[in-house]
mmCIF file with all atom_site columns, C-alpha atoms and ligand atoms in Angstrom:
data_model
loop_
_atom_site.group_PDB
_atom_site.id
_atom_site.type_symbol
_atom_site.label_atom_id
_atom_site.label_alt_id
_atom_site.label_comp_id
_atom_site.label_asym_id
_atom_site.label_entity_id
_atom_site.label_seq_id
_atom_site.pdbx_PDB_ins_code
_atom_site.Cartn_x
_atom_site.Cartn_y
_atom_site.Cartn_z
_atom_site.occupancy
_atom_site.B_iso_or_equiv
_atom_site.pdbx_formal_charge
_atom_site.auth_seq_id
_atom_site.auth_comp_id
_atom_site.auth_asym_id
_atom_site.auth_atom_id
_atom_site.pdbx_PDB_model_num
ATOM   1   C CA . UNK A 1 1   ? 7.059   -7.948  20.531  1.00 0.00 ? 1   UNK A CA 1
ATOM   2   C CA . UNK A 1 2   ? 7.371   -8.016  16.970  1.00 0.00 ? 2   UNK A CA 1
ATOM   3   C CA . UNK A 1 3   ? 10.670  -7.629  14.561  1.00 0.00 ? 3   UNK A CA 1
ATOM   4   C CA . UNK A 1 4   ? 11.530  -4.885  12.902  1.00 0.00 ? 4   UNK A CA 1
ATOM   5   C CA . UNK A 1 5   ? 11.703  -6.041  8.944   1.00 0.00 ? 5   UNK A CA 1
ATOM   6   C CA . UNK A 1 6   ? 12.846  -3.278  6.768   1.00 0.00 ? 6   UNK A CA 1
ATOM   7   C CA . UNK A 1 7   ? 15.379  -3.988  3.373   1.00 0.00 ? 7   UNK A CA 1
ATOM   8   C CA . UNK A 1 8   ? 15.970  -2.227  0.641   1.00 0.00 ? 8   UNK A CA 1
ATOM   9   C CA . UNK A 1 9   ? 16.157  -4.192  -2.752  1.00 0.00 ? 9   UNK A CA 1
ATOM   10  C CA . UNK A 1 10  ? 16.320  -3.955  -5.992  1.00 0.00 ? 10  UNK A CA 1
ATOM   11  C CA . UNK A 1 11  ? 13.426  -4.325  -7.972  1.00 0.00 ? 11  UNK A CA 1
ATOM   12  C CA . UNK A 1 12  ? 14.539  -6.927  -10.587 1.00 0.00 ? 12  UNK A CA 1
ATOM   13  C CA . UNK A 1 13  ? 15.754  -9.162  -7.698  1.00 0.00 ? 13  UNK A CA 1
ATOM   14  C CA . UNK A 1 14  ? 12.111  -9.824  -6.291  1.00 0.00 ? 14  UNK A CA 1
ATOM   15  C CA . UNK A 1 15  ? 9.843   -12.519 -7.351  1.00 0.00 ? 15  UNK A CA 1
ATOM   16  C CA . UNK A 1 16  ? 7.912   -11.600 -10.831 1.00 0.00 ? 16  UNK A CA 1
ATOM   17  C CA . UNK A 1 17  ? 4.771   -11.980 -8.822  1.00 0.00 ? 17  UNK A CA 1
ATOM   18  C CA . UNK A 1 18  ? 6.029   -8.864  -6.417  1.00 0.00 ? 18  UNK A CA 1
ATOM   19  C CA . UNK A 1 19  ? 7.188   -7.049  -9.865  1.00 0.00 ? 19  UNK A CA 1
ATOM   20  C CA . UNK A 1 20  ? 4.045   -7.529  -11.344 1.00 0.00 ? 20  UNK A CA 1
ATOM   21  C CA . UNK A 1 21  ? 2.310   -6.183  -8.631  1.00 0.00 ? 21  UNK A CA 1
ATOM   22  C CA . UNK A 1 22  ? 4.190   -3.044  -8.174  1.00 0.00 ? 22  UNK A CA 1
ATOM   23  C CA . UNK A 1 23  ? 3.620   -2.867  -11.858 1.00 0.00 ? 23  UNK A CA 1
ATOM   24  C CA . UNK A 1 24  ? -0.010  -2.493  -11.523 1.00 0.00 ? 24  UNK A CA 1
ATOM   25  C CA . UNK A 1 25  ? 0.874   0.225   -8.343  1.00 0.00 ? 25  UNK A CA 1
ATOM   26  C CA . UNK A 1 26  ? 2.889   2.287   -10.999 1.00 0.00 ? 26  UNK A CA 1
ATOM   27  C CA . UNK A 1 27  ? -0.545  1.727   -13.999 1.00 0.00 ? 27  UNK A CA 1
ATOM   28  C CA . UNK A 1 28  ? -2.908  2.519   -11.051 1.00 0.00 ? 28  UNK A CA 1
ATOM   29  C CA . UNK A 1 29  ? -0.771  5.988   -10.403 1.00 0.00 ? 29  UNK A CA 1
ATOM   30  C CA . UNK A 1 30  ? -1.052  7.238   -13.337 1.00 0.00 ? 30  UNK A CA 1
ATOM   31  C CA . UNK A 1 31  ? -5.219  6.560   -13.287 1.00 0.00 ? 31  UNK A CA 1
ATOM   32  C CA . UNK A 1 32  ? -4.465  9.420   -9.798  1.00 0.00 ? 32  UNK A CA 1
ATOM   33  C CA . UNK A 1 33  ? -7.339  12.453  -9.611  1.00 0.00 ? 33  UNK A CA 1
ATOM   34  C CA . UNK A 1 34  ? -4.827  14.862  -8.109  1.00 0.00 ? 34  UNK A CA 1
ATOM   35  C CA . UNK A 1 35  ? -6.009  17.875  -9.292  1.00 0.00 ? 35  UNK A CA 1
ATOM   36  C CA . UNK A 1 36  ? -4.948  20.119  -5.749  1.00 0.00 ? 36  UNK A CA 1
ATOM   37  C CA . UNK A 1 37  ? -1.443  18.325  -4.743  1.00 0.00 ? 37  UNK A CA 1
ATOM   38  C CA . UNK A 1 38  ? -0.114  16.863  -8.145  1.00 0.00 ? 38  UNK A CA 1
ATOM   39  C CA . UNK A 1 39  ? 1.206   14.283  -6.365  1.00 0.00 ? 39  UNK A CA 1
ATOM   40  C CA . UNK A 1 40  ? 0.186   10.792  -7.721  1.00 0.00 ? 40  UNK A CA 1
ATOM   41  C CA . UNK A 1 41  ? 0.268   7.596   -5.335  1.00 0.00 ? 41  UNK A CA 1
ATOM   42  C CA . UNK A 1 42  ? -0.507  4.095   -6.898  1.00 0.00 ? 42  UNK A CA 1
ATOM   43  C CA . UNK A 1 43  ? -1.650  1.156   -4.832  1.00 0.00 ? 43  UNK A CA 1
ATOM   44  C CA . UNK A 1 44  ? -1.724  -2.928  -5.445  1.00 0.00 ? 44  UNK A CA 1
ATOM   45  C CA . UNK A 1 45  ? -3.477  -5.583  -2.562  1.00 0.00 ? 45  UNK A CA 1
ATOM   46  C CA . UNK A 1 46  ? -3.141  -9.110  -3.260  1.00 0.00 ? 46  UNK A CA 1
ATOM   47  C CA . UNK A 1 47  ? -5.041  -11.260 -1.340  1.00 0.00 ? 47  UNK A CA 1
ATOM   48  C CA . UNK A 1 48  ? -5.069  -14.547 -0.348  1.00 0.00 ? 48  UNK A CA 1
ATOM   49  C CA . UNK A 1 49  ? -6.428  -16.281 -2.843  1.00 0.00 ? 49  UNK A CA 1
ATOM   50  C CA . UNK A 1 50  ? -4.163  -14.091 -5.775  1.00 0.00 ? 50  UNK A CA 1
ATOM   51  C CA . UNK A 1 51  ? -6.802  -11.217 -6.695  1.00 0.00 ? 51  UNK A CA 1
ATOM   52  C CA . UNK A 1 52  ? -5.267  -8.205  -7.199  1.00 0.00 ? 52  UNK A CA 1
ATOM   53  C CA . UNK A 1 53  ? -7.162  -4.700  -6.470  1.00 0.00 ? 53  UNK A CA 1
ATOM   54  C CA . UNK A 1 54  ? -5.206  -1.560  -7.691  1.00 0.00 ? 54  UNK A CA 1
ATOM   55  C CA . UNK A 1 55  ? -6.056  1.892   -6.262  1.00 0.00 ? 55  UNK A CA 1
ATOM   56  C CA . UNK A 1 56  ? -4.934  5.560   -7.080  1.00 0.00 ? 56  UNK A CA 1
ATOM   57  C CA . UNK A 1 57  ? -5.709  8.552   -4.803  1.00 0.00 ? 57  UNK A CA 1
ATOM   58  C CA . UNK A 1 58  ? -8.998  10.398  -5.707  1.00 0.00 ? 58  UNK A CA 1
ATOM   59  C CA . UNK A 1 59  ? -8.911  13.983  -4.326  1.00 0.00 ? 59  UNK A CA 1
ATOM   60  C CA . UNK A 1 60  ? -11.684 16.590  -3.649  1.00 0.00 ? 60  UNK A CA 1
ATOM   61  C CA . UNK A 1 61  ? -12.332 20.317  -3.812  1.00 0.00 ? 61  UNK A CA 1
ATOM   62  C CA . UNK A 1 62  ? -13.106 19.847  -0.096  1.00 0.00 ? 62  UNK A CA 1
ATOM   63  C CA . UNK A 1 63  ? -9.757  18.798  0.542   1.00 0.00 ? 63  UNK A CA 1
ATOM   64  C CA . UNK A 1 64  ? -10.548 16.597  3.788   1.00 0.00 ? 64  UNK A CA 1
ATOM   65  C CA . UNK A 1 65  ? -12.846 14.263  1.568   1.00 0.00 ? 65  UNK A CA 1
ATOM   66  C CA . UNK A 1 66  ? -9.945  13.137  -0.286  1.00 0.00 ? 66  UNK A CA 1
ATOM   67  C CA . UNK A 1 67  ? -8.661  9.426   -0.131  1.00 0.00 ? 67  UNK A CA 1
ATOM   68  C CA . UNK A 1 68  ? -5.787  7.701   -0.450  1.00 0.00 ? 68  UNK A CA 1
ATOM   69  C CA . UNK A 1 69  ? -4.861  4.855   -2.817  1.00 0.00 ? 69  UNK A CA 1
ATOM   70  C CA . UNK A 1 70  ? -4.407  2.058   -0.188  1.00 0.00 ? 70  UNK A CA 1
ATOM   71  C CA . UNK A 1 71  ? -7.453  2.959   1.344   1.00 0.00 ? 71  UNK A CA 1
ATOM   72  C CA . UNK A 1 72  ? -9.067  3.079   -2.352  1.00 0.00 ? 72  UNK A CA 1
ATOM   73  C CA . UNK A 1 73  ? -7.358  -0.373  -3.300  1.00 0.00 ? 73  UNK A CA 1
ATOM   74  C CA . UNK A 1 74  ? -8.437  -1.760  0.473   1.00 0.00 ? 74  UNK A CA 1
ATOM   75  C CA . UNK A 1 75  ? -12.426 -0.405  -0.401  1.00 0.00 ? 75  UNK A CA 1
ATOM   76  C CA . UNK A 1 76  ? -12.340 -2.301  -3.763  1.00 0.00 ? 76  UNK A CA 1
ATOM   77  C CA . UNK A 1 77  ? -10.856 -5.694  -2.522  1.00 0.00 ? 77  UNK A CA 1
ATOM   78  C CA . UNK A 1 78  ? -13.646 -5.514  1.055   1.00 0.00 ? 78  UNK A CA 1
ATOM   79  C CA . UNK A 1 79  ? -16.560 -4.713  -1.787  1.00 0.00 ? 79  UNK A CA 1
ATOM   80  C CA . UNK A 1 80  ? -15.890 -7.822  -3.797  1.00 0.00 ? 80  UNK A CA 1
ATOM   81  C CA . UNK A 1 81  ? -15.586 -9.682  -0.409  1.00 0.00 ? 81  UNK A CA 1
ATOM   82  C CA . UNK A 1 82  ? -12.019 -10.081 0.141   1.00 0.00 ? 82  UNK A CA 1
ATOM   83  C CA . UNK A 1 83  ? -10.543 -9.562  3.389   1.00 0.00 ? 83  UNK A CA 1
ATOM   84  C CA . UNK A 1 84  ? -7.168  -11.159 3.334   1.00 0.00 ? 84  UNK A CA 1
ATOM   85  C CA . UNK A 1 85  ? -4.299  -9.525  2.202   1.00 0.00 ? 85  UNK A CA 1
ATOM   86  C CA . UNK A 1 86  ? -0.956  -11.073 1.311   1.00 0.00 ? 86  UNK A CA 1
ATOM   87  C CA . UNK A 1 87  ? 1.166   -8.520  -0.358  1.00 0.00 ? 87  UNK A CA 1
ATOM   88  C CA . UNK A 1 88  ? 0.587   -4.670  -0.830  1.00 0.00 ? 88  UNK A CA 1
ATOM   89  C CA . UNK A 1 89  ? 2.672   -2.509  -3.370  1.00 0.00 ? 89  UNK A CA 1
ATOM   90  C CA . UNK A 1 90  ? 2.330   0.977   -3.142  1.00 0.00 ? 90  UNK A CA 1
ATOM   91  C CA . UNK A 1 91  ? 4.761   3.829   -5.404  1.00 0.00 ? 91  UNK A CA 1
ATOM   92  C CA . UNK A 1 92  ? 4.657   7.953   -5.451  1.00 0.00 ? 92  UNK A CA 1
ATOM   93  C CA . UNK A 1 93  ? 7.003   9.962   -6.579  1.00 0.00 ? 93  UNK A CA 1
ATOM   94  C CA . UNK A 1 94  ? 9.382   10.325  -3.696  1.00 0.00 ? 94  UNK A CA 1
ATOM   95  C CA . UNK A 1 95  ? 12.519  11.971  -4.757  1.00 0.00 ? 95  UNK A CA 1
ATOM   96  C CA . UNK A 1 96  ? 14.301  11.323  -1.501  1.00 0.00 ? 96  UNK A CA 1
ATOM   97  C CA . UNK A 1 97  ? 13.547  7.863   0.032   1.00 0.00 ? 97  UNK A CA 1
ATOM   98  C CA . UNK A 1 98  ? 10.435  6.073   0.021   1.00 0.00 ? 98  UNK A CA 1
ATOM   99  C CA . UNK A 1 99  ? 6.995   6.587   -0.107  1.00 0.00 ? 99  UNK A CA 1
ATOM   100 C CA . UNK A 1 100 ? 5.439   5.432   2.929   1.00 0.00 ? 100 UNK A CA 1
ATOM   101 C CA . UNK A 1 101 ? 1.222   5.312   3.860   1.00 0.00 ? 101 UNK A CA 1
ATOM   102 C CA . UNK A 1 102 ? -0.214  7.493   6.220   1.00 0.00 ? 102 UNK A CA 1
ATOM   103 C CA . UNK A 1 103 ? -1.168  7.273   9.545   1.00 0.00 ? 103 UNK A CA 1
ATOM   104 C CA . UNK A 1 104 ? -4.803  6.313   8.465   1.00 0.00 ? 104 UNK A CA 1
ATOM   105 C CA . UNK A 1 105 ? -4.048  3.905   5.425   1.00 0.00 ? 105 UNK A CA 1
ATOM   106 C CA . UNK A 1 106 ? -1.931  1.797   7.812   1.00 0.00 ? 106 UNK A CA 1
ATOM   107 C CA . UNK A 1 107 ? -5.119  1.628   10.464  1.00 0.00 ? 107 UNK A CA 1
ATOM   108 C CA . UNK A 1 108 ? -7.420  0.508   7.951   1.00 0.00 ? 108 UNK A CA 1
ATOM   109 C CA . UNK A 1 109 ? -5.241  -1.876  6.459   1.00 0.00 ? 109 UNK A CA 1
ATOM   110 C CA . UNK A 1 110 ? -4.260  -3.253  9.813   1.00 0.00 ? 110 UNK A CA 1
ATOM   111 C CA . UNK A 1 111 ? -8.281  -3.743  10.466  1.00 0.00 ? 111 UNK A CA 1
ATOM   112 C CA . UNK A 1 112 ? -7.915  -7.284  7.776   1.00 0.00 ? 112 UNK A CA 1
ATOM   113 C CA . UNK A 1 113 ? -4.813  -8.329  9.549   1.00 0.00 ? 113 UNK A CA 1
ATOM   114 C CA . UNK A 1 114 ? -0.980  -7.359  10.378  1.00 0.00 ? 114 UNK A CA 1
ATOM   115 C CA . UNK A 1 115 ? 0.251   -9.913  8.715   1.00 0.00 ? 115 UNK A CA 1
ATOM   116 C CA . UNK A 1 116 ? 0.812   -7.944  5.272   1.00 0.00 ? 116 UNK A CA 1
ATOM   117 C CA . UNK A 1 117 ? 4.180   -7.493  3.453   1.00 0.00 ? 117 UNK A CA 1
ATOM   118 C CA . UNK A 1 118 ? 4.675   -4.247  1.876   1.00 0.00 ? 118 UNK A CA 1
ATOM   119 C CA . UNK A 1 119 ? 6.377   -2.628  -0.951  1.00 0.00 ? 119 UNK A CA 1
ATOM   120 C CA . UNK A 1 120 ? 7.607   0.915   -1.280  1.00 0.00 ? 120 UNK A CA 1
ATOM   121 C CA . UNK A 1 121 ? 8.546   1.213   -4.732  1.00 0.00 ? 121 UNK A CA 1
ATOM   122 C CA . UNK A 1 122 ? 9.594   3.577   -6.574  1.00 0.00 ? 122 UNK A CA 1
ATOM   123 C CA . UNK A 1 123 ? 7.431   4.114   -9.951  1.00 0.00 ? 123 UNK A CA 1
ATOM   124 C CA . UNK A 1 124 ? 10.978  3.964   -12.018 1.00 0.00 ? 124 UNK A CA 1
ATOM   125 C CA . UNK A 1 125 ? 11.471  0.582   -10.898 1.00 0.00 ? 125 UNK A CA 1
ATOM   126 C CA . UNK A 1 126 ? 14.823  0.948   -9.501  1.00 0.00 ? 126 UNK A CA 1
ATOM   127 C CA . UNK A 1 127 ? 14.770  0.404   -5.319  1.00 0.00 ? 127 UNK A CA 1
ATOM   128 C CA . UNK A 1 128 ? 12.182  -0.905  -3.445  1.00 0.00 ? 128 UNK A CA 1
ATOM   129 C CA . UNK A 1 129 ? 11.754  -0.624  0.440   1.00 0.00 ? 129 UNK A CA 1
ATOM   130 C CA . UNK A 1 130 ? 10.494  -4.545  1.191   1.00 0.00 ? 130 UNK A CA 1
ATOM   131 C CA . UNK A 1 131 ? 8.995   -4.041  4.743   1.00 0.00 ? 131 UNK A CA 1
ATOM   132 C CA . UNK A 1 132 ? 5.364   -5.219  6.283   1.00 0.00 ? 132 UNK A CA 1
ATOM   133 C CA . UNK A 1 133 ? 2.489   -3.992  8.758   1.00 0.00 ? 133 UNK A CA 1
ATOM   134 C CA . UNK A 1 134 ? 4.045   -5.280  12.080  1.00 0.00 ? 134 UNK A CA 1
ATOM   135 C CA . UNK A 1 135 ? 6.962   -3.005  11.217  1.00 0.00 ? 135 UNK A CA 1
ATOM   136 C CA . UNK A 1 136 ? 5.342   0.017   10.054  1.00 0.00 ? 136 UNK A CA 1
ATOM   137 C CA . UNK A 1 137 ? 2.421   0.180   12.868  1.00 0.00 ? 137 UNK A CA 1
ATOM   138 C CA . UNK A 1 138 ? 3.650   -1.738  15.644  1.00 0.00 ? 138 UNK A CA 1
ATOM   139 C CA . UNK A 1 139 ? 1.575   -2.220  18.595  1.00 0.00 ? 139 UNK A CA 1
ATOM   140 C CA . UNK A 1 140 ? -2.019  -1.829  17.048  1.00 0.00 ? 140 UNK A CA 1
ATOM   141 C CA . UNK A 1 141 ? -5.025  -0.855  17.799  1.00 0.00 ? 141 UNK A CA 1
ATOM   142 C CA . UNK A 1 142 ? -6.843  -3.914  16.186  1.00 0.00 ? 142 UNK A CA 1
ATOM   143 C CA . UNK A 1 143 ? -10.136 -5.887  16.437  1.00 0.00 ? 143 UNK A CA 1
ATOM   144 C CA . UNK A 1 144 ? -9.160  -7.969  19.066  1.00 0.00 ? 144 UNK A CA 1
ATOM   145 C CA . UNK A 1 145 ? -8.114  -5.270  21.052  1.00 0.00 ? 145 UNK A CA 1
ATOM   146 C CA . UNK A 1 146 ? -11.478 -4.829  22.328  1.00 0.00 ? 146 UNK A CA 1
ATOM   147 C CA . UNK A 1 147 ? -12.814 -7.187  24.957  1.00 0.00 ? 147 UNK A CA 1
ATOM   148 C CA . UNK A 1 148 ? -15.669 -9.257  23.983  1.00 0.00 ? 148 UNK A CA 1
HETATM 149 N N1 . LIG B 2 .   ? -1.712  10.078  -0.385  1.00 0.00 ? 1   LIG B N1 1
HETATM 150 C C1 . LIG B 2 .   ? -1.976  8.765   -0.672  1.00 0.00 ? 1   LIG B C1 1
HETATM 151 O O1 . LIG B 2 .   ? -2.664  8.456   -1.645  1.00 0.00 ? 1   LIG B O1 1
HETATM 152 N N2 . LIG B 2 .   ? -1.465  7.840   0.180   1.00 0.00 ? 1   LIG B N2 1
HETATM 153 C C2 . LIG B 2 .   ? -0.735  8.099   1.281   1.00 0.00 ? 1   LIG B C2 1
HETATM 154 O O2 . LIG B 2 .   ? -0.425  7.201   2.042   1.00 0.00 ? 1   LIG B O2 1
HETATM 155 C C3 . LIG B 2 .   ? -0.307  9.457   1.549   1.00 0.00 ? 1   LIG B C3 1
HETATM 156 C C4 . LIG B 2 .   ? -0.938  10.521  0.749   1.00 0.00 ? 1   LIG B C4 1
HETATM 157 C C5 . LIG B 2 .   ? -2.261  11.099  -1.280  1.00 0.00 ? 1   LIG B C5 1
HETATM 158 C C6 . LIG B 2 .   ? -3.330  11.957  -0.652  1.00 0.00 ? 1   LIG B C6 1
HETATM 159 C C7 . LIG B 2 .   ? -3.245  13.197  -1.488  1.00 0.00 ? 1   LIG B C7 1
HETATM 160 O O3 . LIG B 2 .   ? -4.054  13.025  -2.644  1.00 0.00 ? 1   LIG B O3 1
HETATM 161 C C8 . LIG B 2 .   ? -1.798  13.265  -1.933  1.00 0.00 ? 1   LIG B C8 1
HETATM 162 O O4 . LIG B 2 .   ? -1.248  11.989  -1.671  1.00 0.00 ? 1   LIG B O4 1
HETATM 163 C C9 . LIG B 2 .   ? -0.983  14.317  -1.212  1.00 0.00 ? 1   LIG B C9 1
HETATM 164 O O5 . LIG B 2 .   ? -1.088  14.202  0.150   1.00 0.00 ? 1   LIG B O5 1
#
């Protein structure tokens, strides 16, 4: 069974690498196409070997094509042919609490692995919500789910 990890800290306590990349969420926000909600959501995947993808939702006239900015940061790191994630930052502006992915960011991101640390920040850089994929989608449906 896995742990529940879930801690709110402040965001000049965390490692400069983990500022940084909440940093590049709150940049990446700003870059949002959000013509229809007006909400803004900023993304940033490190991976394995330190490359950093940002990603900002991109919405449509035809609402249901919209995506999200974890799935847009997730698309750009596959493309350039990463596949392991370390660390994902991720800030909106959520008044009360945290912003948290959807449903389908958190399958897609759980496709390259649960073992992902995640950061709910806010874009003023005050709190963030330090948590990761096991907590936040336990019991997954993941590749090896399905019997060979
Ligand atoms: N949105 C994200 O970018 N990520 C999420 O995890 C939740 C929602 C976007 C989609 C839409 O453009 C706007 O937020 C309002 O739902």
């Amino acid at each position: 069974m896995s742990t529940r990890n879930q801690e709110i800290v402040k965001f000049s306590d965390l490692d400069s690498d983990i500022q940084e990349l909440i940093r590049t969420a709150v940049a990446y926000r700003q870059k949002a196409h959000c013509p229809y909600s007006n909400f803004q959501v900023g993304a940033a995947l490190k991976c394995d070997d330190d490359s950093v993808f940002g990603g900002c939702n991109v919405e449509n006239v035809a609402y249901g094509c919209t995506i999200c900015a974890e799935r847009t940061a997730v698309v750009k790191a596959v493309s350039e042919g990463k596949k392991v994630f370390k660390h994902f930052a991720i800030t909106g502006d959520v008044t009360d609490g945290f912003i948290s992915p959807c449903g389908s960011c958190r399958q897609v991101i759980v496709e390259f692995g649960t073992d992902v640390k995640v950061y709910l920040a806010k874009p003023d850089f005050s709190d963030v919500l330090v948590t990761d994929m096991d907590t936040i989608l336990p019991l997954p449906f993941v590749p090896t789910s399905i019997p060979e």
